[in-house]
Amino acid sequence: MSELDAAVLAEVGVFLGSLAAGDLAERSRQGLAHDAAGWAGRKRELTGRSSARWAGSITKATHDQWALARRGQAAHLAWLRTQIASVEARLARPLGAKADKREGLVRGYATRGEWHAKSRRLHTLKHRLAVVEADRAAGRVHVVRGGKRLANARHHLDAAGLSEQVWRERWRAERMFLAADGESGKRFGNETIRVTDTGQVSVKLPAPLAHLANAPHGRYLLDATVAFKHRGAEWLDRITANRAVAYRIHHDVARDRWYVTASWQRAAAPVLPLQAALARGVVGVDMNDDHLAAWQLDVHGNPVGEPQRYFYDLSGTTEHRDAQIRHALTRLLHHTRRCGAAAIAIEDLDFTDGTSREKHGRNKRFRRLISRFPTAKLRARLVSMAAEQNIAVVAVDPAYTSRWGAQHWQQPLTTPRRRTSRHDAASIAVGRRALGHPIRRRMAPPHPDQSDRGGHRTVQARPDTRGREEPRRHLSGPRTGCAPPGGGAKAGDQGAQHRSGHPAEQGFWQQDSLPLSLEERFAGRRGPAGCRVSP
């Protein structure tokens, strides 16, 4: 990009950013009293200072930002109330009291000093709760355009490793506004920021900056061209059909580059029935703080192939962590496609209420572990990326998957050439639970005092499972020397020998004759019909 293009984009972005900041402040002052008339008034005022299209984009972005701040405010309220309830419950317990899960009692604080410190924190949390509740009732939100972290870094430039000039450049770049929503039916899907099929970018200038135009109708045409590597074919199909595409232009100060981001609304992914999604097996995934452990399972719950591990590094910047997660999930999806499976089973983990010290005490290592574990981001990324590959995602209960997986699957699947980890075994447990099979391979037989005395294990194959024991087909001809053809019991008609009270054969039963006396034994014996025969 030439210096002239960069200068024009920066001037337009700073001017529209100032309008966006003023509109956001006005919307925040209106609070809950905002209505359609107020929206129309703000849009008319912005139209006179820029254009109708830019006014629509600014007001829509303002409403989205206000709604996001309200959702964050509600989440903060819920967190404060949870913390207050937890601290109050522990303060009510005696010092050093142990927790009792059956009675629903939490443990008490260890020392008197800790109890005093927590009582002071309780007053602080209640004060914060009162302030946030008042803001929410009045419809007030607190938003920093450019980011609160970057604003606070201005007072700690040495700790942030920034100079004042670099900080000002970043602050100006973050507060710019160069975004426009698309319009279906318009040329290339957007009239405000237009990108042609050849990559040429043109921007509709606001009225006060119309003197910077180098193209007809008050537009500025950039010398540089853009190309979309990710989903470029889909983007090209949309703009060719003049379907709506939204664009955002932003400046990366660290790399001194300008980027164009395209986005559009996609159709909702079809929801497959659970049985159809699991018809070709499933890939069980155990999520960890440094890798994903995956193993393919067939429809019967048996592991197939070798375990797979996809590592990622969650250190560094937010962009680096997000790229690491996306790369790991991409490899997982490619493995699922190669296996021929149509579903991925994951644990429905939620650590949002378990990262506090009130729940896990002084175990800083565990609290740090679950705090850096991006469960929500992994789920959101996996669902959106799997929809592109037509792969279903099945969330299962995470209870005892690691414990039972290690107990029942780790040792049997460990060979001299394959070392099965606890996480690999947990992925099998997750997949079996998604398929509806029990995790434990075998269970102990019933106690001897029950009806089945030391019989088969209670976990058996289902009737529709191939390869189970079935009755042998009937063979023509005599099976024994004393049974006529077609007579006698088949193997399938025999009662179970391990079941008490079951006969060995389902044949005709007749009571034997009365025992003979001593004289009758010497005198003769009875025939089949009861007549006497000579010895």
PDB file of C-alpha atoms in Angstrom, residues 77-304:
ATOM      1  CA  LEU A  77     -23.579  -9.316  38.479  1.00  0.00           C
ATOM      2  CA  ALA A  78     -23.988 -13.080  38.531  1.00  0.00           C
ATOM      3  CA  TRP A  79     -20.317 -13.525  39.435  1.00  0.00           C
ATOM      4  CA  LEU A  80     -20.540 -11.026  42.305  1.00  0.00           C
ATOM      5  CA  ARG A  81     -23.607 -12.724  43.745  1.00  0.00           C
ATOM      6  CA  THR A  82     -21.954 -16.120  43.551  1.00  0.00           C
ATOM      7  CA  GLN A  83     -18.842 -14.844  45.313  1.00  0.00           C
ATOM      8  CA  ILE A  84     -20.867 -13.183  48.061  1.00  0.00           C
ATOM      9  CA  ALA A  85     -22.893 -16.347  48.701  1.00  0.00           C
ATOM     10  CA  SER A  86     -19.719 -18.453  48.831  1.00  0.00           C
ATOM     11  CA  VAL A  87     -17.924 -16.140  51.267  1.00  0.00           C
ATOM     12  CA  GLU A  88     -20.982 -15.820  53.503  1.00  0.00           C
ATOM     13  CA  ALA A  89     -21.367 -19.606  53.662  1.00  0.00           C
ATOM     14  CA  ARG A  90     -17.745 -20.080  54.721  1.00  0.00           C
ATOM     15  CA  LEU A  91     -17.873 -17.241  57.229  1.00  0.00           C
ATOM     16  CA  ALA A  92     -20.865 -18.879  58.913  1.00  0.00           C
ATOM     17  CA  ARG A  93     -18.890 -22.067  59.564  1.00  0.00           C
ATOM     18  CA  PRO A  94     -16.573 -22.496  62.584  1.00  0.00           C
ATOM     19  CA  LEU A  95     -12.841 -22.083  62.125  1.00  0.00           C
ATOM     20  CA  GLY A  96     -11.238 -25.224  60.721  1.00  0.00           C
ATOM     21  CA  ALA A  97     -14.578 -26.976  60.122  1.00  0.00           C
ATOM     22  CA  LYS A  98     -14.525 -29.621  57.412  1.00  0.00           C
ATOM     23  CA  ALA A  99     -16.922 -29.763  54.506  1.00  0.00           C
ATOM     24  CA  ASP A 100     -19.864 -32.158  54.560  1.00  0.00           C
ATOM     25  CA  LYS A 101     -21.273 -32.857  51.120  1.00  0.00           C
ATOM     26  CA  ARG A 102     -24.186 -34.884  52.423  1.00  0.00           C
ATOM     27  CA  GLU A 103     -25.363 -32.040  54.614  1.00  0.00           C
ATOM     28  CA  GLY A 104     -24.465 -29.405  52.025  1.00  0.00           C
ATOM     29  CA  LEU A 105     -21.972 -27.655  54.310  1.00  0.00           C
ATOM     30  CA  VAL A 106     -18.787 -25.995  53.087  1.00  0.00           C
ATOM     31  CA  ARG A 107     -15.549 -25.909  55.003  1.00  0.00           C
ATOM     32  CA  GLY A 108     -14.663 -23.055  57.296  1.00  0.00           C
ATOM     33  CA  TYR A 109     -11.639 -20.803  57.102  1.00  0.00           C
ATOM     34  CA  ALA A 110      -8.423 -22.120  58.568  1.00  0.00           C
ATOM     35  CA  THR A 111      -7.346 -19.212  60.761  1.00  0.00           C
ATOM     36  CA  ARG A 112      -8.820 -16.195  62.474  1.00  0.00           C
ATOM     37  CA  GLY A 113      -6.759 -13.862  60.278  1.00  0.00           C
ATOM     38  CA  GLU A 114      -8.125 -15.399  57.103  1.00  0.00           C
ATOM     39  CA  TRP A 115     -11.655 -15.129  58.471  1.00  0.00           C
ATOM     40  CA  HIS A 116     -11.131 -11.417  59.204  1.00  0.00           C
ATOM     41  CA  ALA A 117      -9.685 -10.762  55.736  1.00  0.00           C
ATOM     42  CA  LYS A 118     -12.612 -12.523  54.076  1.00  0.00           C
ATOM     43  CA  SER A 119     -15.105 -10.536  56.112  1.00  0.00           C
ATOM     44  CA  ARG A 120     -13.544  -7.333  54.778  1.00  0.00           C
ATOM     45  CA  ARG A 121     -13.663  -8.718  51.245  1.00  0.00           C
ATOM     46  CA  LEU A 122     -17.340  -9.492  51.744  1.00  0.00           C
ATOM     47  CA  HIS A 123     -18.073  -5.804  52.433  1.00  0.00           C
ATOM     48  CA  THR A 124     -16.097  -4.828  49.316  1.00  0.00           C
ATOM     49  CA  LEU A 125     -18.015  -7.283  47.135  1.00  0.00           C
ATOM     50  CA  LYS A 126     -21.345  -6.041  48.476  1.00  0.00           C
ATOM     51  CA  HIS A 127     -20.378  -2.445  47.692  1.00  0.00           C
ATOM     52  CA  ARG A 128     -19.410  -3.412  44.141  1.00  0.00           C
ATOM     53  CA  LEU A 129     -22.677  -5.294  43.753  1.00  0.00           C
ATOM     54  CA  ALA A 130     -24.673  -2.245  44.818  1.00  0.00           C
ATOM     55  CA  VAL A 131     -22.852  -0.050  42.287  1.00  0.00           C
ATOM     56  CA  VAL A 132     -23.333  -2.482  39.399  1.00  0.00           C
ATOM     57  CA  GLU A 133     -27.000  -3.022  40.257  1.00  0.00           C
ATOM     58  CA  ALA A 134     -27.574   0.726  40.246  1.00  0.00           C
ATOM     59  CA  ASP A 135     -25.891   1.074  36.842  1.00  0.00           C
ATOM     60  CA  ARG A 136     -27.941  -1.773  35.408  1.00  0.00           C
ATOM     61  CA  ALA A 137     -31.204  -0.366  36.736  1.00  0.00           C
ATOM     62  CA  ALA A 138     -30.393   2.995  35.132  1.00  0.00           C
ATOM     63  CA  GLY A 139     -29.168   1.441  31.862  1.00  0.00           C
ATOM     64  CA  ARG A 140     -25.635   2.794  32.221  1.00  0.00           C
ATOM     65  CA  VAL A 141     -22.723   0.915  30.677  1.00  0.00           C
ATOM     66  CA  HIS A 142     -18.994   1.584  30.848  1.00  0.00           C
ATOM     67  CA  VAL A 143     -17.196   1.141  27.530  1.00  0.00           C
ATOM     68  CA  VAL A 144     -13.687   2.274  26.574  1.00  0.00           C
ATOM     69  CA  ARG A 145     -13.250   2.630  22.834  1.00  0.00           C
ATOM     70  CA  GLY A 146      -9.781   1.374  22.116  1.00  0.00           C
ATOM     71  CA  GLY A 147      -9.687  -1.054  25.014  1.00  0.00           C
ATOM     72  CA  LYS A 148      -9.407  -0.635  28.765  1.00  0.00           C
ATOM     73  CA  ARG A 149      -6.091  -2.488  28.896  1.00  0.00           C
ATOM     74  CA  LEU A 150      -4.478  -0.187  26.354  1.00  0.00           C
ATOM     75  CA  ALA A 151      -5.890   2.862  28.161  1.00  0.00           C
ATOM     76  CA  ASN A 152      -4.364   1.726  31.455  1.00  0.00           C
ATOM     77  CA  ALA A 153      -1.037   1.030  29.740  1.00  0.00           C
ATOM     78  CA  ARG A 154      -0.689   4.788  29.150  1.00  0.00           C
ATOM     79  CA  HIS A 155       0.106   5.197  32.865  1.00  0.00           C
ATOM     80  CA  HIS A 156       2.593   2.288  32.895  1.00  0.00           C
ATOM     81  CA  LEU A 157       4.527   2.661  29.646  1.00  0.00           C
ATOM     82  CA  ASP A 158       7.751   1.250  31.116  1.00  0.00           C
ATOM     83  CA  ALA A 159       6.031  -1.898  32.386  1.00  0.00           C
ATOM     84  CA  ALA A 160       4.274  -2.331  29.026  1.00  0.00           C
ATOM     85  CA  GLY A 161       7.502  -1.808  27.084  1.00  0.00           C
ATOM     86  CA  LEU A 162       6.046   1.016  24.980  1.00  0.00           C
ATOM     87  CA  SER A 163       7.100   4.523  24.194  1.00  0.00           C
ATOM     88  CA  GLU A 164       4.624   7.363  24.188  1.00  0.00           C
ATOM     89  CA  GLN A 165       4.742   7.637  20.386  1.00  0.00           C
ATOM     90  CA  VAL A 166       4.087   3.929  19.863  1.00  0.00           C
ATOM     91  CA  TRP A 167       1.273   3.997  22.385  1.00  0.00           C
ATOM     92  CA  ARG A 168      -0.398   6.927  20.629  1.00  0.00           C
ATOM     93  CA  GLU A 169      -0.184   5.142  17.285  1.00  0.00           C
ATOM     94  CA  ARG A 170      -1.814   2.043  18.740  1.00  0.00           C
ATOM     95  CA  TRP A 171      -4.466   4.107  20.502  1.00  0.00           C
ATOM     96  CA  ARG A 172      -5.362   5.935  17.287  1.00  0.00           C
ATOM     97  CA  ALA A 173      -5.465   2.686  15.296  1.00  0.00           C
ATOM     98  CA  GLU A 174      -7.761   0.982  17.810  1.00  0.00           C
ATOM     99  CA  ARG A 175     -10.198   3.915  17.873  1.00  0.00           C
ATOM    100  CA  MET A 176     -10.552   4.125  14.094  1.00  0.00           C
ATOM    101  CA  PHE A 177     -13.839   3.163  12.485  1.00  0.00           C
ATOM    102  CA  LEU A 178     -13.715   1.669   8.994  1.00  0.00           C
ATOM    103  CA  ALA A 179     -16.469  -0.940   8.906  1.00  0.00           C
ATOM    104  CA  ALA A 180     -19.567  -1.247   6.737  1.00  0.00           C
ATOM    105  CA  ASP A 181     -22.345  -3.828   6.553  1.00  0.00           C
ATOM    106  CA  GLY A 182     -23.230  -5.397   3.238  1.00  0.00           C
ATOM    107  CA  GLU A 183     -26.394  -4.981   1.183  1.00  0.00           C
ATOM    108  CA  SER A 184     -27.851  -7.718  -0.963  1.00  0.00           C
ATOM    109  CA  GLY A 185     -28.653  -6.597  -4.503  1.00  0.00           C
ATOM    110  CA  LYS A 186     -26.009  -3.898  -4.541  1.00  0.00           C
ATOM    111  CA  ARG A 187     -22.927  -4.106  -6.724  1.00  0.00           C
ATOM    112  CA  PHE A 188     -20.496  -6.649  -5.246  1.00  0.00           C
ATOM    113  CA  GLY A 189     -22.646  -6.792  -2.102  1.00  0.00           C
ATOM    114  CA  ASN A 190     -21.468  -3.533  -0.505  1.00  0.00           C
ATOM    115  CA  GLU A 191     -21.722   0.092  -1.593  1.00  0.00           C
ATOM    116  CA  THR A 192     -19.740   1.695   1.231  1.00  0.00           C
ATOM    117  CA  ILE A 193     -16.591  -0.459   1.076  1.00  0.00           C
ATOM    118  CA  ARG A 194     -16.500  -2.199  -2.292  1.00  0.00           C
ATOM    119  CA  VAL A 195     -14.141  -5.032  -3.196  1.00  0.00           C
ATOM    120  CA  THR A 196     -14.337  -6.282  -6.763  1.00  0.00           C
ATOM    121  CA  ASP A 197     -13.661  -9.791  -7.992  1.00  0.00           C
ATOM    122  CA  THR A 198     -10.159  -8.697  -9.031  1.00  0.00           C
ATOM    123  CA  GLY A 199      -9.330  -7.429  -5.510  1.00  0.00           C
ATOM    124  CA  GLN A 200      -9.662  -3.680  -6.086  1.00  0.00           C
ATOM    125  CA  VAL A 201     -10.838  -1.777  -2.993  1.00  0.00           C
ATOM    126  CA  SER A 202     -12.763   1.494  -3.065  1.00  0.00           C
ATOM    127  CA  VAL A 203     -14.224   3.432  -0.128  1.00  0.00           C
ATOM    128  CA  LYS A 204     -17.158   5.854  -0.143  1.00  0.00           C
ATOM    129  CA  LEU A 205     -15.797   9.001   1.511  1.00  0.00           C
ATOM    130  CA  PRO A 206     -17.794  11.028   4.048  1.00  0.00           C
ATOM    131  CA  ALA A 207     -19.055  14.399   2.904  1.00  0.00           C
ATOM    132  CA  PRO A 208     -16.425  16.496   4.788  1.00  0.00           C
ATOM    133  CA  LEU A 209     -13.630  14.426   3.162  1.00  0.00           C
ATOM    134  CA  ALA A 210     -15.023  14.331  -0.361  1.00  0.00           C
ATOM    135  CA  HIS A 211     -12.083  16.393  -1.605  1.00  0.00           C
ATOM    136  CA  LEU A 212      -9.833  13.320  -1.187  1.00  0.00           C
ATOM    137  CA  ALA A 213     -11.732  11.341  -3.835  1.00  0.00           C
ATOM    138  CA  ASN A 214      -9.843  10.048  -6.864  1.00  0.00           C
ATOM    139  CA  ALA A 215     -12.804   8.217  -8.471  1.00  0.00           C
ATOM    140  CA  PRO A 216     -16.322   9.248  -9.528  1.00  0.00           C
ATOM    141  CA  HIS A 217     -19.218   9.599  -7.052  1.00  0.00           C
ATOM    142  CA  GLY A 218     -16.986  10.640  -4.141  1.00  0.00           C
ATOM    143  CA  ARG A 219     -15.059   7.363  -3.892  1.00  0.00           C
ATOM    144  CA  TYR A 220     -11.397   6.702  -3.208  1.00  0.00           C
ATOM    145  CA  LEU A 221      -9.803   3.819  -5.084  1.00  0.00           C
ATOM    146  CA  LEU A 222      -6.795   2.200  -3.437  1.00  0.00           C
ATOM    147  CA  ASP A 223      -3.719   1.317  -5.468  1.00  0.00           C
ATOM    148  CA  ALA A 224      -3.176  -1.972  -3.638  1.00  0.00           C
ATOM    149  CA  THR A 225      -5.327  -5.055  -4.209  1.00  0.00           C
ATOM    150  CA  VAL A 226      -6.502  -7.625  -1.671  1.00  0.00           C
ATOM    151  CA  ALA A 227      -6.844 -11.411  -1.759  1.00  0.00           C
ATOM    152  CA  PHE A 228      -8.739 -13.716   0.580  1.00  0.00           C
ATOM    153  CA  LYS A 229      -6.943 -17.001   1.069  1.00  0.00           C
ATOM    154  CA  HIS A 230      -9.422 -18.412   3.586  1.00  0.00           C
ATOM    155  CA  ARG A 231     -12.809 -19.191   1.998  1.00  0.00           C
ATOM    156  CA  GLY A 232     -11.854 -17.180  -1.024  1.00  0.00           C
ATOM    157  CA  ALA A 233     -14.025 -19.243  -3.359  1.00  0.00           C
ATOM    158  CA  GLU A 234     -17.080 -18.766  -1.167  1.00  0.00           C
ATOM    159  CA  TRP A 235     -16.435 -15.021  -0.982  1.00  0.00           C
ATOM    160  CA  LEU A 236     -16.103 -14.847  -4.770  1.00  0.00           C
ATOM    161  CA  ASP A 237     -19.403 -16.668  -5.249  1.00  0.00           C
ATOM    162  CA  ARG A 238     -21.183 -14.180  -2.993  1.00  0.00           C
ATOM    163  CA  ILE A 239     -19.889 -10.995  -4.598  1.00  0.00           C
ATOM    164  CA  THR A 240     -20.481 -12.404  -8.081  1.00  0.00           C
ATOM    165  CA  ALA A 241     -24.138 -12.915  -7.144  1.00  0.00           C
ATOM    166  CA  ASN A 242     -24.248  -9.453  -5.460  1.00  0.00           C
ATOM    167  CA  ARG A 243     -24.965 -10.931  -2.055  1.00  0.00           C
ATOM    168  CA  ALA A 244     -24.250  -8.986   1.142  1.00  0.00           C
ATOM    169  CA  VAL A 245     -20.661  -8.997   2.442  1.00  0.00           C
ATOM    170  CA  ALA A 246     -19.497  -6.853   5.377  1.00  0.00           C
ATOM    171  CA  TYR A 247     -15.950  -5.436   5.435  1.00  0.00           C
ATOM    172  CA  ARG A 248     -13.684  -4.026   8.102  1.00  0.00           C
ATOM    173  CA  ILE A 249     -10.375  -2.259   7.451  1.00  0.00           C
ATOM    174  CA  HIS A 250      -7.912  -2.059  10.325  1.00  0.00           C
ATOM    175  CA  HIS A 251      -4.283  -1.076  10.788  1.00  0.00           C
ATOM    176  CA  ASP A 252      -1.731  -3.321  12.499  1.00  0.00           C
ATOM    177  CA  VAL A 253       0.766  -0.874  14.018  1.00  0.00           C
ATOM    178  CA  ALA A 254       3.287  -3.558  15.028  1.00  0.00           C
ATOM    179  CA  ARG A 255       3.626  -4.816  11.434  1.00  0.00           C
ATOM    180  CA  ASP A 256       2.689  -1.499   9.803  1.00  0.00           C
ATOM    181  CA  ARG A 257       0.180  -3.251   7.540  1.00  0.00           C
ATOM    182  CA  TRP A 258      -3.444  -2.677   6.613  1.00  0.00           C
ATOM    183  CA  TYR A 259      -5.862  -5.595   6.541  1.00  0.00           C
ATOM    184  CA  VAL A 260      -9.344  -6.088   5.105  1.00  0.00           C
ATOM    185  CA  THR A 261     -11.650  -8.547   6.854  1.00  0.00           C
ATOM    186  CA  ALA A 262     -14.712  -9.882   5.041  1.00  0.00           C
ATOM    187  CA  SER A 263     -17.652 -11.495   6.829  1.00  0.00           C
ATOM    188  CA  TRP A 264     -21.120 -12.675   5.945  1.00  0.00           C
ATOM    189  CA  GLN A 265     -24.019 -14.505   7.520  1.00  0.00           C
ATOM    190  CA  ARG A 266     -24.143 -18.179   6.749  1.00  0.00           C
ATOM    191  CA  ALA A 267     -27.098 -20.506   6.719  1.00  0.00           C
ATOM    192  CA  ALA A 268     -27.769 -22.469   9.884  1.00  0.00           C
ATOM    193  CA  ALA A 269     -26.073 -25.836   9.915  1.00  0.00           C
ATOM    194  CA  PRO A 270     -28.524 -28.770   9.815  1.00  0.00           C
ATOM    195  CA  VAL A 271     -28.824 -30.712  13.048  1.00  0.00           C
ATOM    196  CA  LEU A 272     -28.355 -34.439  12.497  1.00  0.00           C
ATOM    197  CA  PRO A 273     -30.219 -36.968  14.628  1.00  0.00           C
ATOM    198  CA  LEU A 274     -27.985 -38.590  17.194  1.00  0.00           C
ATOM    199  CA  GLN A 275     -28.340 -42.074  15.739  1.00  0.00           C
ATOM    200  CA  ALA A 276     -27.458 -40.858  12.255  1.00  0.00           C
ATOM    201  CA  ALA A 277     -24.421 -38.966  13.523  1.00  0.00           C
ATOM    202  CA  LEU A 278     -23.107 -42.030  15.382  1.00  0.00           C
ATOM    203  CA  ALA A 279     -23.866 -44.540  12.620  1.00  0.00           C
ATOM    204  CA  ARG A 280     -20.207 -44.658  11.530  1.00  0.00           C
ATOM    205  CA  GLY A 281     -18.638 -44.488  14.951  1.00  0.00           C
ATOM    206  CA  VAL A 282     -17.224 -41.511  16.778  1.00  0.00           C
ATOM    207  CA  VAL A 283     -13.912 -39.881  17.639  1.00  0.00           C
ATOM    208  CA  GLY A 284     -13.670 -39.399  21.398  1.00  0.00           C
ATOM    209  CA  VAL A 285     -11.719 -36.326  22.515  1.00  0.00           C
ATOM    210  CA  ASP A 286     -10.300 -35.598  25.948  1.00  0.00           C
ATOM    211  CA  MET A 287      -9.555 -31.885  26.341  1.00  0.00           C
ATOM    212  CA  ASN A 288      -6.493 -30.862  28.359  1.00  0.00           C
ATOM    213  CA  ASP A 289      -4.682 -27.618  29.019  1.00  0.00           C
ATOM    214  CA  ASP A 290      -1.859 -28.432  26.574  1.00  0.00           C
ATOM    215  CA  HIS A 291      -3.224 -30.981  24.084  1.00  0.00           C
ATOM    216  CA  LEU A 292      -6.241 -32.829  22.733  1.00  0.00           C
ATOM    217  CA  ALA A 293      -6.224 -36.621  23.109  1.00  0.00           C
ATOM    218  CA  ALA A 294      -8.354 -38.373  20.483  1.00  0.00           C
ATOM    219  CA  TRP A 295      -9.158 -41.992  19.658  1.00  0.00           C
ATOM    220  CA  GLN A 296     -11.502 -43.424  17.042  1.00  0.00           C
ATOM    221  CA  LEU A 297     -14.214 -45.845  18.197  1.00  0.00           C
ATOM    222  CA  ASP A 298     -16.467 -48.055  16.106  1.00  0.00           C
ATOM    223  CA  VAL A 299     -20.210 -48.376  16.633  1.00  0.00           C
ATOM    224  CA  HIS A 300     -19.643 -51.071  19.273  1.00  0.00           C
ATOM    225  CA  GLY A 301     -17.390 -48.807  21.347  1.00  0.00           C
ATOM    226  CA  ASN A 302     -14.117 -50.565  20.487  1.00  0.00           C
ATOM    227  CA  PRO A 303     -11.016 -48.397  19.904  1.00  0.00           C
ATOM    228  CA  VAL A 304      -9.730 -48.489  16.337  1.00  0.00           C
TER     229      VAL A 304
END
